[in-house]
PDB file of C-alpha atoms in Angstrom:
ATOM      1  CA  MET P   1       0.610  -8.318  59.152  1.00 50.00           C
ATOM      2  CA  PRO P   2      -2.903  -7.622  60.969  1.00 54.00           C
ATOM      3  CA  ALA P   3      -3.890 -10.292  63.327  1.00 57.00           C
ATOM      4  CA  ASP P   4      -7.578 -10.098  62.393  1.00 58.00           C
ATOM      5  CA  PRO P   5      -8.204 -12.465  59.306  1.00 49.00           C
ATOM      6  CA  ARG P   6     -10.805  -9.383  57.768  1.00 55.00           C
ATOM      7  CA  ARG P   7      -7.867  -7.030  58.010  1.00 60.00           C
ATOM      8  CA  ARG P   8      -5.215  -9.322  56.375  1.00 43.00           C
ATOM      9  CA  ARG P   9      -7.497  -9.801  53.548  1.00 47.00           C
ATOM     10  CA  ALA P  10      -7.878  -6.009  53.066  1.00 52.00           C
ATOM     11  CA  ALA P  11      -4.376  -5.371  53.575  1.00 52.00           C
ATOM     12  CA  ARG P  12      -3.529  -8.094  51.123  1.00 43.00           C
ATOM     13  CA  HIS P  13      -5.545  -6.470  48.385  1.00 48.00           C
ATOM     14  CA  ALA P  14      -4.844  -2.790  49.439  1.00 55.00           C
ATOM     15  CA  GLN P  15      -2.005  -0.955  47.156  1.00 54.00           C
ATOM     16  CA  PRO P  16       1.176  -0.617  48.844  1.00 55.00           C
ATOM     17  CA  ALA P  17       1.700   2.796  50.398  1.00 52.00           C
ATOM     18  CA  THR P  18       5.071   3.313  48.780  1.00 51.00           C
ATOM     19  CA  GLU P  19       3.982   2.384  45.415  1.00 49.00           C
ATOM     20  CA  ALA P  20       4.579   5.228  43.072  1.00 47.00           C
ATOM     21  CA  ALA P  21       1.991   6.196  40.168  1.00 49.00           C
ATOM     22  CA  ALA P  22       2.116   3.853  37.197  1.00 54.00           C
ATOM     23  CA  SER P  23       4.414   5.878  34.816  1.00 59.00           C
ATOM     24  CA  ALA P  24       3.279   6.380  31.314  1.00 55.00           C
ATOM     25  CA  PRO P  25       4.333   3.686  28.680  1.00 64.00           C
ATOM     26  CA  ARG P  26       7.138   4.591  26.464  1.00 74.00           C
ATOM     27  CA  LYS P  27       6.756   5.742  22.952  1.00 77.00           C
ATOM     28  CA  LYS P  28       7.919   2.858  20.649  1.00 86.00           C
ATOM     29  CA  PRO P  29      11.052   4.434  18.782  1.00 91.00           C
ATOM     30  CA  ILE P  30      10.488   5.246  15.010  1.00 92.00           C
ATOM     31  CA  THR P  31      12.154   3.137  12.680  1.00 94.00           C
ATOM     32  CA  VAL P  32      12.174   2.573   9.014  1.00 94.00           C
ATOM     33  CA  GLU P  33      10.123  -0.730   9.402  1.00 95.00           C
ATOM     34  CA  ARG P  34       7.309   1.209  11.282  1.00 96.00           C
ATOM     35  CA  ILE P  35       7.436   3.718   8.822  1.00 96.00           C
ATOM     36  CA  THR P  36       6.955   1.217   6.203  1.00 96.00           C
ATOM     37  CA  ASP P  37       4.205  -0.285   8.244  1.00 96.00           C
ATOM     38  CA  ALA P  38       2.341   2.735   8.689  1.00 96.00           C
ATOM     39  CA  ALA P  39       2.337   3.562   5.278  1.00 96.00           C
ATOM     40  CA  LEU P  40       0.977   0.322   3.887  1.00 96.00           C
ATOM     41  CA  GLU P  41      -1.652   0.505   6.624  1.00 96.00           C
ATOM     42  CA  VAL P  42      -2.670   3.991   5.042  1.00 96.00           C
ATOM     43  CA  VAL P  43      -2.736   2.600   1.527  1.00 95.00           C
ATOM     44  CA  ALA P  44      -4.815  -0.383   2.444  1.00 93.00           C
ATOM     45  CA  ALA P  45      -7.449   1.573   4.415  1.00 92.00           C
ATOM     46  CA  GLU P  46      -7.553   4.889   2.474  1.00 91.00           C
ATOM     47  CA  GLY P  47      -5.809   4.324  -0.696  1.00 91.00           C
ATOM     48  CA  TYR P  48      -2.487   5.601  -1.968  1.00 93.00           C
ATOM     49  CA  ASP P  49      -4.013   9.077  -2.808  1.00 92.00           C
ATOM     50  CA  ALA P  50      -4.175   9.537   0.902  1.00 94.00           C
ATOM     51  CA  LEU P  51      -0.589   8.516   1.518  1.00 96.00           C
ATOM     52  CA  THR P  52       1.420  11.614   2.779  1.00 95.00           C
ATOM     53  CA  ILE P  53       4.143  12.044   5.235  1.00 95.00           C
ATOM     54  CA  ARG P  54       2.031  13.715   7.571  1.00 95.00           C
ATOM     55  CA  ARG P  55      -0.696  10.966   7.276  1.00 96.00           C
ATOM     56  CA  VAL P  56       2.065   8.340   8.053  1.00 96.00           C
ATOM     57  CA  ALA P  57       3.239  10.378  11.045  1.00 95.00           C
ATOM     58  CA  ALA P  58      -0.295  10.783  12.647  1.00 95.00           C
ATOM     59  CA  VAL P  59      -0.532   6.706  12.195  1.00 96.00           C
ATOM     60  CA  LEU P  60       2.581   6.523  14.275  1.00 95.00           C
ATOM     61  CA  GLY P  61       1.322   9.150  16.704  1.00 93.00           C
ATOM     62  CA  THR P  62       4.273  11.447  16.222  1.00 93.00           C
ATOM     63  CA  GLY P  63       5.144  14.771  13.874  1.00 93.00           C
ATOM     64  CA  PRO P  64       6.379  14.713  10.507  1.00 93.00           C
ATOM     65  CA  SER P  65       9.720  16.083  11.658  1.00 93.00           C
ATOM     66  CA  SER P  66      10.303  12.748  13.475  1.00 92.00           C
ATOM     67  CA  LEU P  67       9.930  10.855  10.224  1.00 93.00           C
ATOM     68  CA  TYR P  68      12.909  12.759   8.570  1.00 93.00           C
ATOM     69  CA  ALA P  69      15.352  11.225  10.860  1.00 91.00           C
ATOM     70  CA  HIS P  70      14.847   7.851   9.107  1.00 93.00           C
ATOM     71  CA  ILE P  71      13.595   9.149   5.330  1.00 92.00           C
ATOM     72  CA  VAL P  72      14.462  11.389   2.733  1.00 93.00           C
ATOM     73  CA  ASN P  73      11.158  12.380   1.259  1.00 92.00           C
ATOM     74  CA  LYS P  74       7.851  10.881   0.265  1.00 92.00           C
ATOM     75  CA  ASP P  75       9.753   9.297  -2.832  1.00 93.00           C
ATOM     76  CA  ASP P  76      11.818   7.302  -0.023  1.00 93.00           C
ATOM     77  CA  ILE P  77       8.518   6.004   1.488  1.00 95.00           C
ATOM     78  CA  ASP P  78       7.611   4.771  -2.248  1.00 95.00           C
ATOM     79  CA  ASP P  79      10.645   3.164  -2.451  1.00 95.00           C
ATOM     80  CA  LEU P  80      10.129   1.462   0.965  1.00 95.00           C
ATOM     81  CA  LEU P  81       6.804   0.309   0.125  1.00 96.00           C
ATOM     82  CA  ILE P  82       7.488  -1.416  -3.179  1.00 96.00           C
ATOM     83  CA  GLY P  83      10.570  -3.021  -1.397  1.00 96.00           C
ATOM     84  CA  ARG P  84       8.358  -4.519   1.141  1.00 96.00           C
ATOM     85  CA  LEU P  85       5.884  -6.030  -1.396  1.00 97.00           C
ATOM     86  CA  TYR P  86       8.823  -7.356  -3.441  1.00 97.00           C
ATOM     87  CA  ALA P  87      10.144  -9.190  -0.557  1.00 97.00           C
ATOM     88  CA  GLU P  88       7.444 -11.507  -0.563  1.00 97.00           C
ATOM     89  CA  VAL P  89       7.897 -12.294  -4.248  1.00 98.00           C
ATOM     90  CA  VAL P  90       9.339 -15.925  -4.804  1.00 98.00           C
ATOM     91  CA  LEU P  91      11.750 -16.216  -7.585  1.00 98.00           C
ATOM     92  CA  PRO P  92      12.285 -19.539  -9.243  1.00 98.00           C
ATOM     93  CA  GLU P  93      15.563 -20.983 -10.282  1.00 98.00           C
ATOM     94  CA  PRO P  94      15.791 -19.740 -14.221  1.00 97.00           C
ATOM     95  CA  ASP P  95      14.481 -22.748 -16.428  1.00 97.00           C
ATOM     96  CA  PRO P  96      15.508 -22.374 -20.001  1.00 95.00           C
ATOM     97  CA  ALA P  97      12.556 -24.726 -20.890  1.00 95.00           C
ATOM     98  CA  ALA P  98      10.329 -23.054 -19.110  1.00 96.00           C
ATOM     99  CA  TRP P  99      11.302 -19.327 -18.895  1.00 96.00           C
ATOM    100  CA  ARG P 100       8.395 -17.668 -20.150  1.00 95.00           C
ATOM    101  CA  GLU P 101       5.693 -19.651 -17.575  1.00 96.00           C
ATOM    102  CA  GLN P 102       8.372 -18.406 -14.897  1.00 97.00           C
ATOM    103  CA  LEU P 103       8.295 -14.695 -16.180  1.00 97.00           C
ATOM    104  CA  LEU P 104       4.467 -14.866 -16.086  1.00 96.00           C
ATOM    105  CA  GLY P 105       4.398 -16.499 -12.442  1.00 97.00           C
ATOM    106  CA  VAL P 106       6.686 -13.719 -10.998  1.00 98.00           C
ATOM    107  CA  TYR P 107       4.434 -10.806 -12.731  1.00 97.00           C
ATOM    108  CA  THR P 108       1.385 -12.536 -11.616  1.00 97.00           C
ATOM    109  CA  GLN P 109       2.966 -12.161  -8.036  1.00 97.00           C
ATOM    110  CA  ILE P 110       3.566  -8.740  -8.502  1.00 97.00           C
ATOM    111  CA  ARG P 111       0.217  -7.872  -9.928  1.00 96.00           C
ATOM    112  CA  ASP P 112      -1.673  -9.526  -6.950  1.00 96.00           C
ATOM    113  CA  LEU P 113       0.456  -7.859  -4.379  1.00 96.00           C
ATOM    114  CA  TYR P 114      -0.012  -4.441  -6.129  1.00 96.00           C
ATOM    115  CA  LEU P 115      -3.848  -4.926  -5.926  1.00 94.00           C
ATOM    116  CA  GLU P 116      -4.010  -5.758  -2.264  1.00 93.00           C
ATOM    117  CA  TYR P 117      -3.082  -2.208  -1.931  1.00 94.00           C
ATOM    118  CA  PRO P 118      -5.285   0.148  -3.772  1.00 90.00           C
ATOM    119  CA  GLY P 119      -3.271   2.422  -6.181  1.00 93.00           C
ATOM    120  CA  VAL P 120       0.247   1.583  -4.773  1.00 95.00           C
ATOM    121  CA  SER P 121       1.585   0.495  -8.139  1.00 95.00           C
ATOM    122  CA  ARG P 122       1.964   4.323  -9.053  1.00 94.00           C
ATOM    123  CA  ALA P 123       4.804   4.128  -6.361  1.00 93.00           C
ATOM    124  CA  ALA P 124       6.501   1.915  -8.778  1.00 93.00           C
ATOM    125  CA  LEU P 125       5.991   4.078 -11.924  1.00 91.00           C
ATOM    126  CA  ALA P 126       9.181   6.619 -12.718  1.00 78.00           C
ATOM    127  CA  MET P 127      10.794   5.270  -9.885  1.00 84.00           C
ATOM    128  CA  VAL P 128      14.659   4.219  -9.702  1.00 86.00           C
ATOM    129  CA  PRO P 129      14.604   1.603  -7.318  1.00 86.00           C
ATOM    130  CA  THR P 130      17.337   1.444  -4.581  1.00 88.00           C
ATOM    131  CA  ASN P 131      15.684  -0.986  -2.260  1.00 92.00           C
ATOM    132  CA  LEU P 132      17.518  -4.230  -2.050  1.00 95.00           C
ATOM    133  CA  GLU P 133      14.314  -6.369  -2.425  1.00 96.00           C
ATOM    134  CA  THR P 134      13.171  -4.654  -5.439  1.00 96.00           C
ATOM    135  CA  LEU P 135      16.423  -4.970  -7.206  1.00 96.00           C
ATOM    136  CA  ARG P 136      16.448  -8.467  -6.065  1.00 97.00           C
ATOM    137  CA  VAL P 137      13.363  -8.892  -7.933  1.00 98.00           C
ATOM    138  CA  GLY P 138      14.619  -7.271 -10.907  1.00 97.00           C
ATOM    139  CA  GLU P 139      17.826  -9.251 -10.999  1.00 98.00           C
ATOM    140  CA  GLY P 140      15.525 -12.546 -10.698  1.00 98.00           C
ATOM    141  CA  ILE P 141      13.702 -11.418 -13.835  1.00 98.00           C
ATOM    142  CA  LEU P 142      16.640 -10.507 -15.686  1.00 98.00           C
ATOM    143  CA  ALA P 143      18.118 -13.975 -14.825  1.00 98.00           C
ATOM    144  CA  ILE P 144      14.818 -15.709 -16.161  1.00 98.00           C
ATOM    145  CA  LEU P 145      15.068 -13.733 -19.467  1.00 97.00           C
ATOM    146  CA  LEU P 146      18.909 -14.478 -20.216  1.00 97.00           C
ATOM    147  CA  ALA P 147      18.039 -18.163 -19.371  1.00 96.00           C
ATOM    148  CA  GLY P 148      15.792 -18.092 -22.174  1.00 95.00           C
ATOM    149  CA  GLY P 149      18.714 -16.873 -24.667  1.00 95.00           C
ATOM    150  CA  VAL P 150      17.336 -13.396 -24.762  1.00 95.00           C
ATOM    151  CA  ASP P 151      20.212 -10.939 -25.375  1.00 95.00           C
ATOM    152  CA  PRO P 152      20.767  -8.812 -22.492  1.00 95.00           C
ATOM    153  CA  ARG P 153      19.704  -5.400 -24.169  1.00 95.00           C
ATOM    154  CA  THR P 154      16.464  -6.630 -25.242  1.00 94.00           C
ATOM    155  CA  ALA P 155      16.115  -8.601 -22.043  1.00 96.00           C
ATOM    156  CA  GLY P 156      16.446  -5.039 -20.210  1.00 96.00           C
ATOM    157  CA  TRP P 157      14.145  -3.476 -22.522  1.00 95.00           C
ATOM    158  CA  ALA P 158      11.573  -6.088 -22.216  1.00 96.00           C
ATOM    159  CA  ARG P 159      11.579  -6.195 -18.429  1.00 96.00           C
ATOM    160  CA  ASP P 160      10.862  -2.653 -18.210  1.00 95.00           C
ATOM    161  CA  ALA P 161       8.058  -2.545 -20.733  1.00 95.00           C
ATOM    162  CA  MET P 162       6.497  -5.832 -18.712  1.00 96.00           C
ATOM    163  CA  SER P 163       7.040  -3.972 -15.440  1.00 96.00           C
ATOM    164  CA  LEU P 164       5.592  -0.869 -16.679  1.00 95.00           C
ATOM    165  CA  TYR P 165       2.570  -2.901 -18.122  1.00 95.00           C
ATOM    166  CA  VAL P 166       1.939  -4.671 -14.699  1.00 96.00           C
ATOM    167  CA  SER P 167       1.816  -1.176 -12.923  1.00 96.00           C
ATOM    168  CA  ALA P 168      -0.423   0.256 -14.973  1.00 94.00           C
ATOM    169  CA  TYR P 169      -2.761  -2.644 -15.212  1.00 94.00           C
ATOM    170  CA  ALA P 170      -2.769  -2.640 -11.315  1.00 94.00           C
ATOM    171  CA  LEU P 171      -3.370   0.950 -11.191  1.00 94.00           C
ATOM    172  CA  GLU P 172      -6.364   0.731 -13.421  1.00 91.00           C
ATOM    173  CA  GLN P 173      -7.859  -2.198 -11.591  1.00 89.00           C
ATOM    174  CA  SER P 174      -7.520  -0.262  -8.477  1.00 87.00           C
ATOM    175  CA  LEU P 175      -9.222   2.709  -9.971  1.00 86.00           C
ATOM    176  CA  VAL P 176     -12.375   0.522 -10.936  1.00 81.00           C
ATOM    177  CA  ARG P 177     -12.807  -0.714  -7.821  1.00 76.00           C
ATOM    178  CA  GLN P 178     -12.367   2.500  -6.210  1.00 74.00           C
ATOM    179  CA  ARG P 179     -15.223   4.132  -8.250  1.00 72.00           C
ATOM    180  CA  ARG P 180     -17.272   1.106  -7.519  1.00 68.00           C
ATOM    181  CA  ARG P 181     -17.224   1.804  -3.878  1.00 66.00           C
ATOM    182  CA  HIS P 182     -18.850   5.284  -4.699  1.00 62.00           C
ATOM    183  CA  PRO P 183     -21.533   4.480  -7.143  1.00 54.00           C
ATOM    184  CA  ASP P 184     -23.595   7.585  -6.442  1.00 57.00           C
ATOM    185  CA  GLN P 185     -20.561   9.680  -8.068  1.00 52.00           C
ATOM    186  CA  ASP P 186     -19.152   7.415 -10.642  1.00 50.00           C
ATOM    187  CA  GLN P 187     -22.215   5.471 -11.972  1.00 52.00           C
ATOM    188  CA  GLU P 188     -21.714   6.640 -15.485  1.00 51.00           C
ATOM    189  CA  TRP P 189     -18.111   5.582 -15.395  1.00 52.00           C
ATOM    190  CA  VAL P 190     -18.392   1.920 -14.063  1.00 62.00           C
ATOM    191  CA  LEU P 191     -20.421  -0.269 -16.463  1.00 72.00           C
ATOM    192  CA  SER P 192     -21.500  -3.795 -15.974  1.00 81.00           C
ATOM    193  CA  ARG P 193     -20.704  -5.935 -19.017  1.00 83.00           C
ATOM    194  CA  GLU P 194     -24.261  -6.326 -20.083  1.00 89.00           C
ATOM    195  CA  GLU P 195     -24.391  -2.224 -19.820  1.00 89.00           C
ATOM    196  CA  LEU P 196     -21.324  -2.074 -22.048  1.00 88.00           C
ATOM    197  CA  LEU P 197     -22.571  -4.385 -24.432  1.00 91.00           C
ATOM    198  CA  ASP P 198     -25.700  -2.503 -24.825  1.00 91.00           C
ATOM    199  CA  ARG P 199     -24.054   0.879 -25.450  1.00 92.00           C
ATOM    200  CA  PHE P 200     -21.698  -0.661 -28.107  1.00 93.00           C
ATOM    201  CA  THR P 201     -24.683  -2.489 -29.928  1.00 93.00           C
ATOM    202  CA  ALA P 202     -26.818   0.791 -29.914  1.00 94.00           C
ATOM    203  CA  LEU P 203     -23.869   2.991 -31.593  1.00 95.00           C
ATOM    204  CA  PRO P 204     -25.039   4.478 -34.997  1.00 95.00           C
ATOM    205  CA  ALA P 205     -24.073   1.699 -37.340  1.00 94.00           C
ATOM    206  CA  GLU P 206     -23.098   3.990 -40.324  1.00 95.00           C
ATOM    207  CA  ARG P 207     -20.137   5.512 -38.041  1.00 96.00           C
ATOM    208  CA  PHE P 208     -19.215   2.252 -35.879  1.00 96.00           C
ATOM    209  CA  PRO P 209     -19.959  -0.688 -37.992  1.00 95.00           C
ATOM    210  CA  GLN P 210     -16.938  -2.710 -36.518  1.00 96.00           C
ATOM    211  CA  THR P 211     -17.902  -1.717 -33.068  1.00 95.00           C
ATOM    212  CA  ARG P 212     -21.436  -2.801 -33.585  1.00 95.00           C
ATOM    213  CA  ARG P 213     -20.792  -6.040 -35.049  1.00 95.00           C
ATOM    214  CA  HIS P 214     -17.793  -7.195 -32.717  1.00 95.00           C
ATOM    215  CA  ALA P 215     -19.149  -5.833 -29.264  1.00 93.00           C
ATOM    216  CA  ALA P 216     -19.297  -9.195 -27.601  1.00 93.00           C
ATOM    217  CA  GLU P 217     -15.869 -10.146 -28.656  1.00 94.00           C
ATOM    218  CA  LEU P 218     -14.413  -6.456 -27.658  1.00 92.00           C
ATOM    219  CA  ILE P 219     -15.777  -6.747 -23.955  1.00 90.00           C
ATOM    220  CA  SER P 220     -14.916 -10.313 -23.765  1.00 91.00           C
ATOM    221  CA  GLY P 221     -12.727 -12.256 -20.966  1.00 88.00           C
ATOM    222  CA  THR P 222     -11.880 -10.931 -17.729  1.00 85.00           C
ATOM    223  CA  GLY P 223      -9.306  -8.562 -16.554  1.00 84.00           C
ATOM    224  CA  HIS P 224      -6.669 -11.366 -15.699  1.00 90.00           C
ATOM    225  CA  ASP P 225      -7.496 -12.925 -19.021  1.00 92.00           C
ATOM    226  CA  ARG P 226      -6.336  -9.757 -20.753  1.00 92.00           C
ATOM    227  CA  PHE P 227      -3.397  -9.668 -18.278  1.00 93.00           C
ATOM    228  CA  GLU P 228      -2.099 -12.933 -19.365  1.00 93.00           C
ATOM    229  CA  PHE P 229      -2.669 -12.234 -23.208  1.00 94.00           C
ATOM    230  CA  ALA P 230      -0.916  -9.061 -23.171  1.00 93.00           C
ATOM    231  CA  LEU P 231       2.361 -10.266 -21.288  1.00 94.00           C
ATOM    232  CA  GLY P 232       1.811 -13.370 -23.301  1.00 93.00           C
ATOM    233  CA  ARG P 233       2.015 -11.594 -26.687  1.00 92.00           C
ATOM    234  CA  LEU P 234       4.992  -9.335 -25.244  1.00 91.00           C
ATOM    235  CA  MET P 235       6.983 -12.604 -24.242  1.00 92.00           C
ATOM    236  CA  THR P 236       5.982 -14.325 -27.599  1.00 89.00           C
ATOM    237  CA  ASN P 237       7.927 -11.750 -29.509  1.00 86.00           C
ATOM    238  CA  LEU P 238      11.371 -12.599 -27.484  1.00 88.00           C
ATOM    239  CA  ARG P 239      13.592 -14.480 -29.359  1.00 81.00           C
ATOM    240  CA  PRO P 240      16.950 -16.325 -28.029  1.00 81.00           C
ATOM    241  CA  ALA P 241      19.962 -14.663 -29.292  1.00 71.00           C
ATOM    242  CA  THR P 242      21.391 -15.973 -32.429  1.00 69.00           C
ATOM    243  CA  GLY P 243      25.022 -16.138 -33.084  1.00 55.00           C
TER     244      GLY P 243
END
């Protein structure tokens, strides 16, 4: 150590002569979890239409070939996405006295998760689920229906019908929101309630008497009001099995 105090301070702050140049940080390994995270990031920022294997690879800073060690194809990513969302669904203990309310609660959770990621409900359409979280939620819905006394076949068909409606509802809502973000391109297709009422009441009375007369009723309610109405009507027709 130099005797002079100034030289000692200088030596203390100098880089050691033997210190090697800092090596580049190692890349994080590609995992199924990271692929799912990246896919959700793409959908949240750009919408489901932007989701491709190439786009997910770009978010991860790698090439598409790196992903194929962990996934089979784009459908596999869809399965992972829905599984990740369904992992957040809280399932109640089936209650025969409140099974309809429980069903509505579960499907409302699914709806709200879909709406967080524009268009992601398309991933649930025409998909045979293999993800354990997706199957967990399906099992929970089936258990609620069976607890309500619905026979197994009717319960299975009803579950499919309600799930299809929830996916379609969320997809339509996402499309409307997307069009509202681009008013210059889609202003003719996204109308306010007042504009829609004006259009209906301006229709020729001789050709559209019912639409003109009941225009206010036809456009009444929020989207979520109609969501609860549709599921409620489906559930109303489910009757406990007899005999």
